[in-house]
């Protein structure tokens, strides 16, 4: 039966696709396949931030922000990288610029709530919520992205033009990848609450018609080359540094400049032994790799540290809730009768119920977390995560 909502006692109630079609239809017909415009996907949308609050966030040190100015004395499509300051804003023209802030979900609880509406896609695939503000004419130019994106209109109106068939030649002399030529195949005006889903590699061009805020939920699709280098690095770190090439049976060769096949065979055996893709190694690497926090984002240990789980329990009351730190990424995988819980690039061995509950819920009544503990290891993990600032007591 198609569902827009799934209920499980393990990880609460996850949202369905925001619109008239079911999650199953969206995944089957559109996800990674074709664009979809959903009018009134979020009927009561309120931008998680006002334009001024977004500008304030863009001035903070640990926040990733930029301004894109269409016409600038230093050339077209000029980019000013954050952290921004008051002068950057004072120098802006009246129209035709955009302020973009990425990872807003890691800093603003209301933004986290919006990105969580997309948990019908697995957490590891969800990257961040970017919010843009633009006055009339503001745009980042026609371009295509390598990942799926949901573009949610949060304030004002934006005209979106798209085309799946396009020439990918980009403009020279700008650090942005902006298409030299763009013809719209489809063209819509998005009002607040409307949403446009774009799979990767669709040319799109969004122009603010008036004061406009757009929330973009972006997805992670690691490149194969990045995964190869990261996996190789993980294997290298776990390999004995003293293990070296050996050739006790070296035979005399006529031409010392030649690399002989026997050498290759030996190296192939050595590398194949280490790089053999064993499921456990791969899972551990992938969980750590994909839960790694974005550079610049980290948790702060709390002022009060607890020495034992029993001491930590003194901080709990009937009303307290246990919440994931907003910058932390929680994932887990089952492994025989245990689970690997991955938090911010680190693996913890726990019971499956505890890992599912802790990673599946952004925040939960303390008693529900405690009820999921079935092993003393879970108690230690809860204590460590709290002392690291990755779990908050609220
Ligand atoms: C924007 O919000 O202005 C740009 C979003 C995008 O094109 O991906
Ligand atoms: Co884009």
mmCIF file of C-alpha atoms and ligand atoms in Angstrom:
data_model
loop_
_atom_site.group_PDB
_atom_site.id
_atom_site.type_symbol
_atom_site.label_atom_id
_atom_site.label_comp_id
_atom_site.label_asym_id
_atom_site.label_seq_id
_atom_site.Cartn_x
_atom_site.Cartn_y
_atom_site.Cartn_z
ATOM 1 C CA UNK A 1 0.000 0.000 0.000
ATOM 2 C CA UNK A 2 1.532 3.358 -0.918
ATOM 3 C CA UNK A 3 2.304 5.361 2.181
ATOM 4 C CA UNK A 4 3.109 8.954 2.880
ATOM 5 C CA UNK A 5 3.990 8.186 6.460
ATOM 6 C CA UNK A 6 5.751 5.281 8.076
ATOM 7 C CA UNK A 7 5.428 4.363 11.709
ATOM 8 C CA UNK A 8 7.877 2.328 13.654
ATOM 9 C CA UNK A 9 8.563 2.211 17.328
ATOM 10 C CA UNK A 10 12.312 2.252 16.589
ATOM 11 C CA UNK A 11 12.698 5.642 15.022
ATOM 12 C CA UNK A 12 9.458 7.516 15.415
ATOM 13 C CA UNK A 13 7.357 8.848 12.612
ATOM 14 C CA UNK A 14 9.259 9.790 9.467
ATOM 15 C CA UNK A 15 7.737 12.249 7.008
ATOM 16 C CA UNK A 16 6.406 11.347 3.611
ATOM 17 C CA UNK A 17 6.907 13.240 0.360
ATOM 18 C CA UNK A 18 5.525 16.795 0.689
ATOM 19 C CA UNK A 19 2.909 16.895 -2.029
ATOM 20 C CA UNK A 20 -0.013 15.008 -3.512
ATOM 21 C CA UNK A 21 1.960 11.991 -4.665
ATOM 22 C CA UNK A 22 3.145 9.198 -2.412
ATOM 23 C CA UNK A 23 6.759 8.759 -1.402
ATOM 24 C CA UNK A 24 6.853 5.539 -3.434
ATOM 25 C CA UNK A 25 5.643 7.320 -6.593
ATOM 26 C CA UNK A 26 8.170 10.095 -6.100
ATOM 27 C CA UNK A 27 11.038 7.620 -5.654
ATOM 28 C CA UNK A 28 9.922 5.403 -8.506
ATOM 29 C CA UNK A 29 9.086 8.066 -11.084
ATOM 30 C CA UNK A 30 11.155 11.157 -10.240
ATOM 31 C CA UNK A 31 14.084 10.632 -7.830
ATOM 32 C CA UNK A 32 17.306 10.845 -9.891
ATOM 33 C CA UNK A 33 15.194 10.717 -13.047
ATOM 34 C CA UNK A 34 13.202 13.832 -13.835
ATOM 35 C CA UNK A 35 12.239 17.235 -12.419
ATOM 36 C CA UNK A 36 9.021 17.733 -10.512
ATOM 37 C CA UNK A 37 7.255 20.961 -9.630
ATOM 38 C CA UNK A 38 5.044 20.682 -6.552
ATOM 39 C CA UNK A 39 2.766 23.676 -6.095
ATOM 40 C CA UNK A 40 1.926 24.368 -2.475
ATOM 41 C CA UNK A 41 4.142 21.572 -1.116
ATOM 42 C CA UNK A 42 4.514 23.512 2.154
ATOM 43 C CA UNK A 43 1.239 25.476 2.485
ATOM 44 C CA UNK A 44 2.194 27.176 5.740
ATOM 45 C CA UNK A 45 5.853 27.752 5.017
ATOM 46 C CA UNK A 46 7.710 30.351 6.985
ATOM 47 C CA UNK A 47 11.314 30.949 6.157
ATOM 48 C CA UNK A 48 13.444 29.562 9.033
ATOM 49 C CA UNK A 49 15.204 32.969 9.054
ATOM 50 C CA UNK A 50 14.365 36.524 8.063
ATOM 51 C CA UNK A 51 16.621 38.178 5.464
ATOM 52 C CA UNK A 52 18.312 40.153 8.271
ATOM 53 C CA UNK A 53 18.877 37.042 10.351
ATOM 54 C CA UNK A 54 20.386 35.317 7.310
ATOM 55 C CA UNK A 55 22.719 38.287 6.788
ATOM 56 C CA UNK A 56 23.689 38.113 10.489
ATOM 57 C CA UNK A 57 24.456 34.398 10.195
ATOM 58 C CA UNK A 58 26.593 35.102 7.106
ATOM 59 C CA UNK A 59 28.822 37.315 9.260
ATOM 60 C CA UNK A 60 29.643 34.527 11.733
ATOM 61 C CA UNK A 61 33.039 32.849 11.623
ATOM 62 C CA UNK A 62 31.949 29.208 11.554
ATOM 63 C CA UNK A 63 29.300 29.770 8.874
ATOM 64 C CA UNK A 64 29.852 29.190 5.171
ATOM 65 C CA UNK A 65 28.416 32.075 3.158
ATOM 66 C CA UNK A 66 28.911 34.020 -0.052
ATOM 67 C CA UNK A 67 27.518 36.896 -2.061
ATOM 68 C CA UNK A 68 27.103 36.615 -5.817
ATOM 69 C CA UNK A 69 26.921 39.971 -7.581
ATOM 70 C CA UNK A 70 25.868 39.864 -11.209
ATOM 71 C CA UNK A 71 27.573 43.093 -12.306
ATOM 72 C CA UNK A 72 30.675 44.153 -10.416
ATOM 73 C CA UNK A 73 33.676 46.364 -11.129
ATOM 74 C CA UNK A 74 35.867 43.252 -10.853
ATOM 75 C CA UNK A 75 33.821 41.444 -13.511
ATOM 76 C CA UNK A 76 30.465 39.712 -13.983
ATOM 77 C CA UNK A 77 29.199 37.161 -11.446
ATOM 78 C CA UNK A 78 31.617 38.312 -8.794
ATOM 79 C CA UNK A 79 31.774 36.220 -5.606
ATOM 80 C CA UNK A 80 32.522 37.605 -2.122
ATOM 81 C CA UNK A 81 33.251 34.786 0.311
ATOM 82 C CA UNK A 82 32.164 34.928 3.956
ATOM 83 C CA UNK A 83 32.415 35.525 6.781
ATOM 84 C CA UNK A 84 30.875 38.746 5.496
ATOM 85 C CA UNK A 85 30.831 42.102 7.241
ATOM 86 C CA UNK A 86 28.704 45.238 7.233
ATOM 87 C CA UNK A 87 30.813 46.861 4.491
ATOM 88 C CA UNK A 88 30.127 43.932 2.149
ATOM 89 C CA UNK A 89 26.393 44.576 2.532
ATOM 90 C CA UNK A 90 26.701 48.386 2.319
ATOM 91 C CA UNK A 91 28.493 48.118 -1.021
ATOM 92 C CA UNK A 92 25.791 46.030 -2.688
ATOM 93 C CA UNK A 93 23.763 47.399 -5.621
ATOM 94 C CA UNK A 94 19.989 47.718 -5.210
ATOM 95 C CA UNK A 95 19.182 44.636 -7.309
ATOM 96 C CA UNK A 96 20.776 41.614 -9.042
ATOM 97 C CA UNK A 97 22.716 40.010 -6.215
ATOM 98 C CA UNK A 98 22.252 36.933 -4.034
ATOM 99 C CA UNK A 99 23.355 36.005 -0.531
ATOM 100 C CA UNK A 100 23.809 32.262 0.008
ATOM 101 C CA UNK A 101 24.425 30.490 3.317
ATOM 102 C CA UNK A 102 25.073 26.746 3.416
ATOM 103 C CA UNK A 103 24.638 24.274 6.304
ATOM 104 C CA UNK A 104 21.968 26.473 7.908
ATOM 105 C CA UNK A 105 20.428 23.314 9.401
ATOM 106 C CA UNK A 106 23.554 22.917 11.580
ATOM 107 C CA UNK A 107 23.049 26.361 13.103
ATOM 108 C CA UNK A 108 19.303 27.068 13.229
ATOM 109 C CA UNK A 109 16.780 24.640 14.793
ATOM 110 C CA UNK A 110 13.902 25.731 12.502
ATOM 111 C CA UNK A 111 16.084 24.965 9.488
ATOM 112 C CA UNK A 112 16.811 21.532 10.917
ATOM 113 C CA UNK A 113 13.056 20.949 11.143
ATOM 114 C CA UNK A 114 12.671 21.805 7.452
ATOM 115 C CA UNK A 115 15.492 19.535 6.274
ATOM 116 C CA UNK A 116 14.043 16.741 8.422
ATOM 117 C CA UNK A 117 10.922 16.876 6.224
ATOM 118 C CA UNK A 118 13.142 15.160 3.636
ATOM 119 C CA UNK A 119 13.966 12.097 5.735
ATOM 120 C CA UNK A 120 12.052 9.960 3.247
ATOM 121 C CA UNK A 121 15.544 9.869 1.728
ATOM 122 C CA UNK A 122 18.199 8.142 3.927
ATOM 123 C CA UNK A 123 20.105 10.457 6.273
ATOM 124 C CA UNK A 124 23.500 9.676 4.794
ATOM 125 C CA UNK A 125 22.334 11.012 1.419
ATOM 126 C CA UNK A 126 21.119 14.328 2.857
ATOM 127 C CA UNK A 127 23.777 17.011 2.840
ATOM 128 C CA UNK A 128 22.564 20.398 3.980
ATOM 129 C CA UNK A 129 19.999 23.144 3.848
ATOM 130 C CA UNK A 130 21.216 26.208 1.992
ATOM 131 C CA UNK A 131 19.189 29.414 2.205
ATOM 132 C CA UNK A 132 19.493 32.235 -0.269
ATOM 133 C CA UNK A 133 18.157 35.742 -0.192
ATOM 134 C CA UNK A 134 17.953 37.899 -3.307
ATOM 135 C CA UNK A 135 16.323 41.215 -4.153
ATOM 136 C CA UNK A 136 14.667 41.646 -7.564
ATOM 137 C CA UNK A 137 16.824 40.267 -10.378
ATOM 138 C CA UNK A 138 19.078 38.297 -8.019
ATOM 139 C CA UNK A 139 20.363 35.005 -9.384
ATOM 140 C CA UNK A 140 23.460 32.810 -9.392
ATOM 141 C CA UNK A 141 23.243 32.437 -13.174
ATOM 142 C CA UNK A 142 22.248 29.452 -15.301
ATOM 143 C CA UNK A 143 24.138 26.363 -14.142
ATOM 144 C CA UNK A 144 23.762 22.684 -13.393
ATOM 145 C CA UNK A 145 24.544 20.875 -10.143
ATOM 146 C CA UNK A 146 26.019 17.425 -9.707
ATOM 147 C CA UNK A 147 23.488 16.502 -7.024
ATOM 148 C CA UNK A 148 19.759 16.255 -6.502
ATOM 149 C CA UNK A 149 18.182 19.340 -4.998
ATOM 150 C CA UNK A 150 14.792 20.395 -3.667
ATOM 151 C CA UNK A 151 14.285 24.148 -4.142
ATOM 152 C CA UNK A 152 11.641 25.419 -1.753
ATOM 153 C CA UNK A 153 10.309 28.926 -2.155
ATOM 154 C CA UNK A 154 10.192 30.433 1.336
ATOM 155 C CA UNK A 155 9.572 34.139 0.648
ATOM 156 C CA UNK A 156 8.586 36.178 -2.417
ATOM 157 C CA UNK A 157 8.650 34.784 -5.915
ATOM 158 C CA UNK A 158 11.322 33.285 -8.100
ATOM 159 C CA UNK A 159 11.110 32.434 -11.779
ATOM 160 C CA UNK A 160 12.742 29.064 -12.441
ATOM 161 C CA UNK A 161 13.721 28.000 -15.936
ATOM 162 C CA UNK A 162 15.127 24.555 -16.602
ATOM 163 C CA UNK A 163 16.421 22.399 -19.448
ATOM 164 C CA UNK A 164 17.781 18.859 -19.398
ATOM 165 C CA UNK A 165 19.301 19.265 -22.838
ATOM 166 C CA UNK A 166 22.026 21.897 -22.711
ATOM 167 C CA UNK A 167 25.520 22.844 -23.797
ATOM 168 C CA UNK A 168 27.730 22.616 -20.699
ATOM 169 C CA UNK A 169 30.317 25.152 -21.871
ATOM 170 C CA UNK A 170 30.857 27.613 -19.003
ATOM 171 C CA UNK A 171 31.725 31.295 -18.963
ATOM 172 C CA UNK A 172 35.415 32.183 -18.561
ATOM 173 C CA UNK A 173 36.594 34.758 -16.058
ATOM 174 C CA UNK A 174 34.301 33.839 -13.188
ATOM 175 C CA UNK A 175 34.901 31.384 -10.379
ATOM 176 C CA UNK A 176 31.302 30.163 -10.676
ATOM 177 C CA UNK A 177 30.395 27.523 -13.213
ATOM 178 C CA UNK A 178 27.870 29.522 -15.258
ATOM 179 C CA UNK A 179 26.594 28.276 -18.593
ATOM 180 C CA UNK A 180 27.512 30.381 -21.627
ATOM 181 C CA UNK A 181 24.248 29.506 -23.357
ATOM 182 C CA UNK A 182 20.920 28.699 -21.769
ATOM 183 C CA UNK A 183 17.507 28.203 -23.326
ATOM 184 C CA UNK A 184 14.566 27.358 -21.102
ATOM 185 C CA UNK A 185 12.561 24.243 -21.943
ATOM 186 C CA UNK A 186 10.230 24.814 -18.981
ATOM 187 C CA UNK A 187 9.510 27.993 -17.103
ATOM 188 C CA UNK A 188 7.568 28.547 -13.865
ATOM 189 C CA UNK A 189 7.049 31.200 -11.204
ATOM 190 C CA UNK A 190 7.331 29.711 -7.710
ATOM 191 C CA UNK A 191 5.291 31.248 -4.890
ATOM 192 C CA UNK A 192 5.959 30.700 -1.179
ATOM 193 C CA UNK A 193 5.403 27.037 -0.316
ATOM 194 C CA UNK A 194 6.070 25.781 -3.880
ATOM 195 C CA UNK A 195 8.876 23.324 -4.421
ATOM 196 C CA UNK A 196 10.920 22.267 -7.430
ATOM 197 C CA UNK A 197 12.819 18.973 -7.392
ATOM 198 C CA UNK A 198 15.771 18.685 -9.755
ATOM 199 C CA UNK A 199 17.813 15.531 -10.312
ATOM 200 C CA UNK A 200 21.540 16.002 -11.043
ATOM 201 C CA UNK A 201 22.733 17.661 -14.239
ATOM 202 C CA UNK A 202 19.669 19.670 -15.192
ATOM 203 C CA UNK A 203 20.431 23.221 -16.286
ATOM 204 C CA UNK A 204 18.502 25.654 -14.111
ATOM 205 C CA UNK A 205 18.252 29.400 -13.835
ATOM 206 C CA UNK A 206 16.325 31.032 -10.996
ATOM 207 C CA UNK A 207 15.715 34.771 -11.012
ATOM 208 C CA UNK A 208 14.161 36.587 -8.043
ATOM 209 C CA UNK A 209 11.093 38.552 -9.106
ATOM 210 C CA UNK A 210 10.995 40.439 -5.786
ATOM 211 C CA UNK A 211 12.497 40.030 -2.291
ATOM 212 C CA UNK A 212 13.009 36.314 -2.376
ATOM 213 C CA UNK A 213 14.253 33.522 -0.136
ATOM 214 C CA UNK A 214 14.851 30.019 -1.429
ATOM 215 C CA UNK A 215 15.702 27.002 0.721
ATOM 216 C CA UNK A 216 17.720 24.310 -1.073
ATOM 217 C CA UNK A 217 17.910 20.831 0.367
ATOM 218 C CA UNK A 218 21.032 19.359 -1.186
ATOM 219 C CA UNK A 219 22.129 15.745 -1.308
ATOM 220 C CA UNK A 220 25.403 13.949 -1.022
ATOM 221 C CA UNK A 221 26.608 11.773 -3.849
ATOM 222 C CA UNK A 222 30.291 11.060 -3.224
ATOM 223 C CA UNK A 223 32.327 10.733 -6.398
ATOM 224 C CA UNK A 224 33.856 7.344 -7.095
ATOM 225 C CA UNK A 225 37.322 8.898 -7.244
ATOM 226 C CA UNK A 226 36.820 10.496 -3.811
ATOM 227 C CA UNK A 227 35.625 7.178 -2.373
ATOM 228 C CA UNK A 228 38.637 5.340 -3.815
ATOM 229 C CA UNK A 229 41.093 7.811 -2.311
ATOM 230 C CA UNK A 230 39.298 7.942 1.049
ATOM 231 C CA UNK A 231 38.967 4.158 1.300
ATOM 232 C CA UNK A 232 42.629 3.722 0.349
ATOM 233 C CA UNK A 233 43.599 6.223 3.050
ATOM 234 C CA UNK A 234 41.502 4.356 5.632
ATOM 235 C CA UNK A 235 43.193 1.071 4.678
ATOM 236 C CA UNK A 236 46.647 2.705 4.681
ATOM 237 C CA UNK A 237 46.085 4.074 8.201
ATOM 238 C CA UNK A 238 45.243 0.570 9.443
ATOM 239 C CA UNK A 239 48.189 -1.081 7.675
ATOM 240 C CA UNK A 240 51.405 -1.867 9.521
ATOM 241 C CA UNK A 241 53.811 0.908 8.474
ATOM 242 C CA UNK A 242 56.738 -1.482 8.791
ATOM 243 C CA UNK A 243 55.321 -3.959 6.316
ATOM 244 C CA UNK A 244 57.471 -3.466 3.216
ATOM 245 C CA UNK A 245 58.206 -4.902 -0.127
ATOM 246 C CA UNK A 246 60.492 -7.969 0.271
ATOM 247 C CA UNK A 247 62.421 -10.024 -2.271
ATOM 248 C CA UNK A 248 64.608 -12.598 -0.497
ATOM 249 C CA UNK A 249 64.559 -14.703 -3.702
ATOM 250 C CA UNK A 250 65.828 -11.866 -5.921
ATOM 251 C CA UNK A 251 67.470 -13.317 -9.036
ATOM 252 C CA UNK A 252 70.216 -11.594 -11.034
ATOM 253 C CA UNK A 253 68.836 -9.735 -14.082
ATOM 254 C CA UNK A 254 70.797 -8.826 -17.230
ATOM 255 C CA UNK A 255 69.489 -5.270 -17.549
ATOM 256 C CA UNK A 256 69.176 -3.596 -14.134
ATOM 257 C CA UNK A 257 66.862 -0.868 -15.608
ATOM 258 C CA UNK A 258 64.069 -3.341 -16.317
ATOM 259 C CA UNK A 259 61.053 -3.689 -13.994
ATOM 260 C CA UNK A 260 60.305 -7.372 -14.273
ATOM 261 C CA UNK A 261 56.860 -9.009 -14.209
ATOM 262 C CA UNK A 262 57.797 -10.901 -11.014
ATOM 263 C CA UNK A 263 57.990 -7.514 -9.235
ATOM 264 C CA UNK A 264 54.502 -6.588 -10.425
ATOM 265 C CA UNK A 265 53.091 -9.925 -9.310
ATOM 266 C CA UNK A 266 54.572 -9.449 -5.857
ATOM 267 C CA UNK A 267 53.195 -5.886 -5.547
ATOM 268 C CA UNK A 268 49.812 -6.997 -6.850
ATOM 269 C CA UNK A 269 49.612 -9.667 -4.142
ATOM 270 C CA UNK A 270 50.634 -7.214 -1.408
ATOM 271 C CA UNK A 271 48.100 -4.557 -2.457
ATOM 272 C CA UNK A 272 45.313 -7.039 -3.164
ATOM 273 C CA UNK A 273 45.708 -8.482 0.344
ATOM 274 C CA UNK A 274 45.224 -5.042 1.925
ATOM 275 C CA UNK A 275 42.696 -3.584 -0.482
ATOM 276 C CA UNK A 276 40.443 -6.661 -0.683
ATOM 277 C CA UNK A 277 36.972 -5.260 -0.130
ATOM 278 C CA UNK A 278 35.816 -6.969 2.991
ATOM 279 C CA UNK A 279 32.252 -6.005 3.990
ATOM 280 C CA UNK A 280 33.132 -5.125 7.580
ATOM 281 C CA UNK A 281 36.068 -2.911 6.606
ATOM 282 C CA UNK A 282 33.983 -1.250 3.918
ATOM 283 C CA UNK A 283 31.052 -0.634 6.260
ATOM 284 C CA UNK A 284 33.241 0.814 8.966
ATOM 285 C CA UNK A 285 35.029 3.074 6.504
ATOM 286 C CA UNK A 286 31.816 4.198 4.838
ATOM 287 C CA UNK A 287 30.014 4.907 8.127
ATOM 288 C CA UNK A 288 32.936 6.977 9.368
ATOM 289 C CA UNK A 289 33.475 8.703 6.024
ATOM 290 C CA UNK A 290 29.855 9.644 5.529
ATOM 291 C CA UNK A 291 29.219 10.777 9.113
ATOM 292 C CA UNK A 292 32.341 12.980 9.127
ATOM 293 C CA UNK A 293 31.351 16.576 9.960
ATOM 294 C CA UNK A 294 31.899 19.269 7.364
ATOM 295 C CA UNK A 295 35.187 21.131 7.846
ATOM 296 C CA UNK A 296 34.766 23.995 10.282
ATOM 297 C CA UNK A 297 31.822 22.342 12.068
ATOM 298 C CA UNK A 298 32.460 20.701 15.414
ATOM 299 C CA UNK A 299 30.761 20.135 18.751
ATOM 300 C CA UNK A 300 31.778 21.844 21.987
ATOM 301 C CA UNK A 301 32.172 19.625 25.091
ATOM 302 C CA UNK A 302 29.704 20.692 27.826
ATOM 303 C CA UNK A 303 30.914 22.561 30.900
ATOM 304 C CA UNK A 304 29.713 19.788 33.199
ATOM 305 C CA UNK A 305 31.398 16.491 32.455
ATOM 306 C CA UNK A 306 30.237 13.259 34.093
ATOM 307 C CA UNK A 307 32.597 10.526 35.220
ATOM 308 C CA UNK A 308 30.137 7.641 34.969
ATOM 309 C CA UNK A 309 26.788 6.754 33.452
ATOM 310 C CA UNK A 310 25.251 6.750 36.938
ATOM 311 C CA UNK A 311 26.471 10.294 37.493
ATOM 312 C CA UNK A 312 25.058 11.322 34.113
ATOM 313 C CA UNK A 313 21.671 9.885 35.178
ATOM 314 C CA UNK A 314 21.517 12.473 37.975
ATOM 315 C CA UNK A 315 21.047 15.116 35.239
ATOM 316 C CA UNK A 316 17.910 13.380 33.953
ATOM 317 C CA UNK A 317 14.391 14.149 35.103
ATOM 318 C CA UNK A 318 11.001 13.014 33.856
ATOM 319 C CA UNK A 319 10.889 16.097 31.618
ATOM 320 C CA UNK A 320 14.374 15.958 30.101
ATOM 321 C CA UNK A 321 14.977 15.050 26.507
ATOM 322 C CA UNK A 322 18.131 13.793 24.864
ATOM 323 C CA UNK A 323 18.899 15.522 21.588
ATOM 324 C CA UNK A 324 21.536 15.089 18.904
ATOM 325 C CA UNK A 325 23.838 18.111 18.680
ATOM 326 C CA UNK A 326 22.743 20.031 15.556
ATOM 327 C CA UNK A 327 26.166 19.761 13.888
ATOM 328 C CA UNK A 328 26.513 16.032 14.605
ATOM 329 C CA UNK A 329 25.706 13.362 12.061
ATOM 330 C CA UNK A 330 24.306 10.088 13.412
ATOM 331 C CA UNK A 331 24.086 6.923 11.326
ATOM 332 C CA UNK A 332 24.107 3.250 12.158
ATOM 333 C CA UNK A 333 24.305 -0.198 10.624
ATOM 334 C CA UNK A 334 23.393 -3.605 11.950
ATOM 335 C CA UNK A 335 26.236 -6.061 12.308
ATOM 336 C CA UNK A 336 25.322 -9.573 13.435
ATOM 337 C CA UNK A 337 23.674 -9.119 16.858
ATOM 338 C CA UNK A 338 25.323 -5.745 17.434
ATOM 339 C CA UNK A 339 25.248 -2.385 15.716
ATOM 340 C CA UNK A 340 27.846 0.091 14.648
ATOM 341 C CA UNK A 341 26.772 3.577 15.563
ATOM 342 C CA UNK A 342 28.642 6.211 13.539
ATOM 343 C CA UNK A 343 28.803 9.707 14.988
ATOM 344 C CA UNK A 344 30.874 12.442 13.389
ATOM 345 C CA UNK A 345 33.374 10.078 11.805
ATOM 346 C CA UNK A 346 33.760 7.701 14.752
ATOM 347 C CA UNK A 347 32.412 4.154 15.297
ATOM 348 C CA UNK A 348 30.768 2.955 18.531
ATOM 349 C CA UNK A 349 29.707 -0.647 19.109
ATOM 350 C CA UNK A 350 26.247 -0.747 20.687
ATOM 351 C CA UNK A 351 23.097 -2.818 20.810
ATOM 352 C CA UNK A 352 20.954 -2.513 17.630
ATOM 353 C CA UNK A 353 17.942 -1.026 19.474
ATOM 354 C CA UNK A 354 20.025 1.687 21.111
ATOM 355 C CA UNK A 355 21.767 2.641 17.834
ATOM 356 C CA UNK A 356 18.432 2.772 15.971
ATOM 357 C CA UNK A 357 16.753 4.912 18.613
ATOM 358 C CA UNK A 358 19.646 7.303 19.121
ATOM 359 C CA UNK A 359 20.379 7.883 15.444
ATOM 360 C CA UNK A 360 16.784 7.716 14.193
ATOM 361 C CA UNK A 361 15.491 10.527 16.403
ATOM 362 C CA UNK A 362 16.795 14.073 16.552
ATOM 363 C CA UNK A 363 15.441 14.359 20.096
ATOM 364 C CA UNK A 364 13.688 11.901 22.368
ATOM 365 C CA UNK A 365 12.317 11.703 25.914
ATOM 366 C CA UNK A 366 15.134 10.519 28.156
ATOM 367 C CA UNK A 367 13.031 7.578 29.349
ATOM 368 C CA UNK A 368 12.716 6.290 25.743
ATOM 369 C CA UNK A 369 16.478 6.458 25.251
ATOM 370 C CA UNK A 370 17.072 4.698 28.588
ATOM 371 C CA UNK A 371 14.500 2.042 27.659
ATOM 372 C CA UNK A 372 16.497 1.204 24.523
ATOM 373 C CA UNK A 373 19.659 0.437 26.510
ATOM 374 C CA UNK A 374 20.209 -3.295 26.549
ATOM 375 C CA UNK A 375 23.936 -3.497 27.123
ATOM 376 C CA UNK A 376 26.459 -1.798 29.463
ATOM 377 C CA UNK A 377 28.313 -0.699 26.301
ATOM 378 C CA UNK A 378 25.292 1.478 25.436
ATOM 379 C CA UNK A 379 25.620 3.293 28.768
ATOM 380 C CA UNK A 380 29.297 4.070 28.082
ATOM 381 C CA UNK A 381 28.498 5.329 24.587
ATOM 382 C CA UNK A 382 25.743 7.600 25.918
ATOM 383 C CA UNK A 383 28.195 9.003 28.466
ATOM 384 C CA UNK A 384 30.950 9.536 25.854
ATOM 385 C CA UNK A 385 28.587 11.237 23.408
ATOM 386 C CA UNK A 386 27.319 13.526 26.143
ATOM 387 C CA UNK A 387 30.834 14.417 27.344
ATOM 388 C CA UNK A 388 31.894 15.130 23.727
ATOM 389 C CA UNK A 389 28.972 17.521 23.244
ATOM 390 C CA UNK A 390 27.404 15.289 20.581
ATOM 391 C CA UNK A 391 24.321 14.651 22.733
ATOM 392 C CA UNK A 392 22.536 17.403 24.594
ATOM 393 C CA UNK A 393 20.256 17.142 27.600
ATOM 394 C CA UNK A 394 17.332 19.517 27.163
HETATM 395 C C1 LIG B 1 19.587 30.067 -5.252
HETATM 396 O O1 LIG B 1 18.997 29.766 -4.205
HETATM 397 O O2 LIG B 1 19.606 31.210 -5.696
HETATM 398 C C2 LIG B 1 20.328 29.051 -6.063
HETATM 399 C C3 LIG B 1 19.986 27.650 -5.816
HETATM 400 C C4 LIG B 1 20.470 26.767 -6.943
HETATM 401 O O3 LIG B 1 20.449 27.122 -8.078
HETATM 402 O O4 LIG B 1 20.892 25.620 -6.714
HETATM 403 CO CO1 LIG B 2 21.743 25.045 -8.530
#
